[in-house]
Amino acid sequence: METRFPKPWDVFVVGGGPAGLATAIAARSHGLSVVVADGAVPPIDKPCGEGLMPDGLEALHQLGITIPEGESYPFRGIRFVSEGIQAEAVFPRGTAHGIRRTNLHRVLLDHAAACGVRMLWQAAVTGLHPEGALVAGELLRARWVVGADGTSSRVRDWVKLDATHQKNLRFAFRRHYRVAPWTDFMELHWRRHCQIYATPVSHEEVCVAMISRSPKLRLEDALGEFPELCAHLEDAEHTSNERGAITVTRRLRRVYRGQTVLVGDASGGVDAITGEGLCLAFRQATLLGECLASGDLARYQKGHRRLIRRPAFMARMMLFVARHPHLRRRTMQVFQSSPRSFAGMLAMHVGEGSTRDHIANGIAVGWELLKA
Ligand SMILES: Cc1cc2nc3c(=O)[nH]c(=O)nc-3n(C[C@H](O)[C@H](O)[C@H](O)COP(=O)(O)OP(=O)(O)OC[C@H]3O[C@@H](n4cnc5c(N)ncnc54)[C@H](O)[C@@H]3O)c2cc1C
């Protein structure tokens, strides 16, 4: 087959978002030759809550990446706000950062370029081929093809890896506001039908993302139900357009077939309410880099299952509480009156502390809820 890509590569990554770039960087660190193709032009934006939790920053460090100063804004914990009740907890270790997706993309891209990753932009991948994949219809030969093409992955469909254990869909809208952060916490505001989180991303900008089950509910309409948040955003200039996205809870039966393997949202995901999607993608990428180098994708599949377990559990718990107003009110009261319980939950969320601590804290919270 005639092609403008005569050179064969070790790894061809479909999708140059966070998961694709992180995988490319990890594979390069094992000496593999890597090319990434993305249909878009950098820096790529995407509707997101834009919070990188301490475990996500640690996962980035493992890839050799530190966010340069000025690109992000630190916050030290999470605050829940629900119908007049507030509860907050500080991360047990380190800080988190709010970072605009375009800034994060630039940081990842600079690192990938410095590692020798070859990039193809405005290069939509149109199909798979026994020897690699097709870029705008032309063959690019590669030993491994990595599908990092996001929630609606076509690679996943092409290679018939779309059989799921579980699938659940919600709708999100995001916008940025020019306003000085009023807090050094990331805030999660709860109502029964939707949640909104507010993440400080610079000294003069806050990202606001709303998630609900309705594709028709828009951010401005939902904000009317959140007077505490509206008070901060009133009169603030919009610094981005409202953009929509879907967030999908998806557990795949398998994440590879033959020489094709999935990573990031393409490989399944957890609801955006967790703020753990990026961390998960970076951890999967590190593991996938090792497994591509050793040629052992069965090990990747096993590790992938393990990595998704904790965020998936936290997502289930958070969505259950969100759906039950009485339970949510009680949980908020428990967290408000016992900040240690909330701190214990937050520690579990970001993977800190022992299983024993988490069980003990879970029992204490459960007991307080039962006493109500
Ligand atoms: C509302 C919302 C809020 C969120 N908040 C947070 C948060 O606060 N913290 C957090 O950690 N996570 C959050 N997440 C999750 C996070 O955004 C995702 O987990 C993350 O973007 C996954 O990265 P990815 O690279 O797998 O996919 P994507 O970011 O979707 O990247 C996929 C890339 O593939 C490219 N592509 C697709 N098809 C093709 C093709 N055929 N050919 C070539 N290129 C292709 C696309 O152009 C895109 O660049 C949130 C998600 C949503 C929806």
PDB file of C-alpha atoms and ligand atoms in Angstrom, residues 14-20 37-40 44 46-51 101 123-125 148-151 154 158 172 186 197 209 211 245-247 263-266 272 275-279, ligand 1:
ATOM      1  CA  VAL A  14      -4.645   7.545  18.329  1.00  0.00           C
ATOM      2  CA  GLY A  15      -5.607  10.749  20.195  1.00  0.00           C
ATOM      3  CA  GLY A  16      -3.312  13.444  21.593  1.00  0.00           C
ATOM      4  CA  GLY A  17      -5.327  14.321  24.728  1.00  0.00           C
ATOM      5  CA  PRO A  18      -3.922  13.800  28.249  1.00  0.00           C
ATOM      6  CA  ALA A  19      -4.061   9.978  28.086  1.00  0.00           C
ATOM      7  CA  GLY A  20      -2.508   9.798  24.611  1.00  0.00           C
ATOM      8  CA  ALA A  37      -2.157  11.545  15.706  1.00  0.00           C
ATOM      9  CA  ASP A  38      -5.038  13.821  16.700  1.00  0.00           C
ATOM     10  CA  GLY A  39      -7.813  15.275  14.570  1.00  0.00           C
ATOM     11  CA  ALA A  40      -7.631  18.609  16.454  1.00  0.00           C
ATOM     12  CA  ILE A  44      -6.676  21.155  22.853  1.00  0.00           C
ATOM     13  CA  LYS A  46     -12.111  20.067  26.661  1.00  0.00           C
ATOM     14  CA  PRO A  47     -14.971  20.681  29.094  1.00  0.00           C
ATOM     15  CA  CYS A  48     -13.575  19.561  32.439  1.00  0.00           C
ATOM     16  CA  GLY A  49     -13.666  20.500  36.127  1.00  0.00           C
ATOM     17  CA  GLU A  50      -9.928  21.210  35.707  1.00  0.00           C
ATOM     18  CA  GLY A  51      -8.955  19.937  39.161  1.00  0.00           C
ATOM     19  CA  ARG A 101      -7.097  22.264  30.017  1.00  0.00           C
ATOM     20  CA  ALA A 123      -4.798  13.983  11.424  1.00  0.00           C
ATOM     21  CA  ALA A 124      -7.997  12.030  12.040  1.00  0.00           C
ATOM     22  CA  VAL A 125      -7.495   8.273  12.268  1.00  0.00           C
ATOM     23  CA  ALA A 148      -6.542   7.153  23.436  1.00  0.00           C
ATOM     24  CA  ASP A 149      -9.429   8.729  21.551  1.00  0.00           C
ATOM     25  CA  GLY A 150     -11.694   9.563  24.475  1.00  0.00           C
ATOM     26  CA  THR A 151     -15.147   8.598  25.710  1.00  0.00           C
ATOM     27  CA  ARG A 154     -13.865   4.705  17.525  1.00  0.00           C
ATOM     28  CA  TRP A 158     -13.274  -0.973  15.441  1.00  0.00           C
ATOM     29  CA  ALA A 172     -21.962  18.369  31.734  1.00  0.00           C
ATOM     30  CA  MET A 186     -12.364  23.243  45.351  1.00  0.00           C
ATOM     31  CA  TYR A 197     -18.069  22.288  41.045  1.00  0.00           C
ATOM     32  CA  ALA A 209     -18.734  22.792  35.720  1.00  0.00           C
ATOM     33  CA  ILE A 211     -23.206  17.780  35.785  1.00  0.00           C
ATOM     34  CA  ALA A 245     -19.591  17.133  27.258  1.00  0.00           C
ATOM     35  CA  ILE A 246     -20.756  13.773  28.449  1.00  0.00           C
ATOM     36  CA  THR A 247     -19.327  11.899  31.373  1.00  0.00           C
ATOM     37  CA  VAL A 263      -6.141   3.929  27.587  1.00  0.00           C
ATOM     38  CA  GLY A 264      -7.828   6.876  29.349  1.00  0.00           C
ATOM     39  CA  ASP A 265     -11.536   7.527  28.777  1.00  0.00           C
ATOM     40  CA  ALA A 266     -11.478   5.225  25.731  1.00  0.00           C
ATOM     41  CA  ALA A 272     -16.615  13.270  36.486  1.00  0.00           C
ATOM     42  CA  GLY A 275     -12.296  14.596  39.710  1.00  0.00           C
ATOM     43  CA  GLU A 276     -10.092  11.525  39.224  1.00  0.00           C
ATOM     44  CA  GLY A 277     -10.243  11.005  35.419  1.00  0.00           C
ATOM     45  CA  LEU A 278      -6.878  12.605  34.706  1.00  0.00           C
ATOM     46  CA  CYS A 279      -5.095  10.813  37.537  1.00  0.00           C
TER      47      CYS A 279
HETATM   48  C1  LIG B   1     -17.520  17.800  32.936  1.00  0.00           C
HETATM   49  C2  LIG B   1     -16.287  17.023  33.219  1.00  0.00           C
HETATM   50  C3  LIG B   1     -15.503  17.387  34.298  1.00  0.00           C
HETATM   51  C4  LIG B   1     -14.327  16.691  34.580  1.00  0.00           C
HETATM   52  N1  LIG B   1     -13.570  17.095  35.625  1.00  0.00           N
HETATM   53  C5  LIG B   1     -12.407  16.482  35.899  1.00  0.00           C
HETATM   54  C6  LIG B   1     -11.557  16.965  36.934  1.00  0.00           C
HETATM   55  O1  LIG B   1     -11.821  17.974  37.580  1.00  0.00           O
HETATM   56  N2  LIG B   1     -10.404  16.283  37.167  1.00  0.00           N
HETATM   57  C7  LIG B   1     -10.061  15.170  36.464  1.00  0.00           C
HETATM   58  O2  LIG B   1      -9.016  14.585  36.738  1.00  0.00           O
HETATM   59  N3  LIG B   1     -10.844  14.706  35.457  1.00  0.00           N
HETATM   60  C8  LIG B   1     -11.996  15.338  35.152  1.00  0.00           C
HETATM   61  N4  LIG B   1     -12.772  14.898  34.119  1.00  0.00           N
HETATM   62  C9  LIG B   1     -12.340  13.719  33.344  1.00  0.00           C
HETATM   63  C10 LIG B   1     -11.266  14.088  32.320  1.00  0.00           C
HETATM   64  O3  LIG B   1     -11.665  15.207  31.576  1.00  0.00           O
HETATM   65  C11 LIG B   1     -11.034  12.900  31.389  1.00  0.00           C
HETATM   66  O4  LIG B   1     -10.843  11.742  32.152  1.00  0.00           O
HETATM   67  C12 LIG B   1      -9.815  13.140  30.477  1.00  0.00           C
HETATM   68  O5  LIG B   1     -10.054  14.187  29.584  1.00  0.00           O
HETATM   69  C13 LIG B   1      -9.489  11.866  29.687  1.00  0.00           C
HETATM   70  O6  LIG B   1      -8.477  12.132  28.764  1.00  0.00           O
HETATM   71  P1  LIG B   1      -8.355  11.293  27.405  1.00  0.00           P
HETATM   72  O7  LIG B   1      -7.072  11.694  26.805  1.00  0.00           O
HETATM   73  O8  LIG B   1      -8.647   9.876  27.682  1.00  0.00           O
HETATM   74  O9  LIG B   1      -9.576  11.787  26.487  1.00  0.00           O
HETATM   75  P2  LIG B   1      -9.816  13.195  25.778  1.00  0.00           P
HETATM   76  O10 LIG B   1      -9.368  14.299  26.654  1.00  0.00           O
HETATM   77  O11 LIG B   1     -11.239  13.184  25.353  1.00  0.00           O
HETATM   78  O12 LIG B   1      -8.874  13.171  24.492  1.00  0.00           O
HETATM   79  C14 LIG B   1      -9.158  12.360  23.369  1.00  0.00           C
HETATM   80  C15 LIG B   1      -8.423  12.934  22.153  1.00  0.00           C
HETATM   81  O13 LIG B   1      -8.613  12.041  21.059  1.00  0.00           O
HETATM   82  C16 LIG B   1      -8.798  12.796  19.869  1.00  0.00           C
HETATM   83  N5  LIG B   1      -9.496  11.937  18.905  1.00  0.00           N
HETATM   84  C17 LIG B   1     -10.725  11.392  19.022  1.00  0.00           C
HETATM   85  N6  LIG B   1     -11.016  10.629  17.941  1.00  0.00           N
HETATM   86  C18 LIG B   1      -9.914  10.691  17.133  1.00  0.00           C
HETATM   87  C19 LIG B   1      -9.581  10.114  15.873  1.00  0.00           C
HETATM   88  N7  LIG B   1     -10.431   9.299  15.211  1.00  0.00           N
HETATM   89  N8  LIG B   1      -8.388  10.408  15.319  1.00  0.00           N
HETATM   90  C20 LIG B   1      -7.498  11.215  15.968  1.00  0.00           C
HETATM   91  N9  LIG B   1      -7.769  11.784  17.162  1.00  0.00           N
HETATM   92  C21 LIG B   1      -8.947  11.523  17.733  1.00  0.00           C
HETATM   93  C22 LIG B   1      -9.581  14.017  20.333  1.00  0.00           C
HETATM   94  O14 LIG B   1      -9.416  15.114  19.433  1.00  0.00           O
HETATM   95  C23 LIG B   1      -8.976  14.288  21.717  1.00  0.00           C
HETATM   96  O15 LIG B   1      -7.902  15.208  21.629  1.00  0.00           O
HETATM   97  C24 LIG B   1     -13.956  15.576  33.787  1.00  0.00           C
HETATM   98  C25 LIG B   1     -14.748  15.198  32.701  1.00  0.00           C
HETATM   99  C26 LIG B   1     -15.896  15.912  32.403  1.00  0.00           C
HETATM  100  C27 LIG B   1     -16.727  15.506  31.225  1.00  0.00           C
END
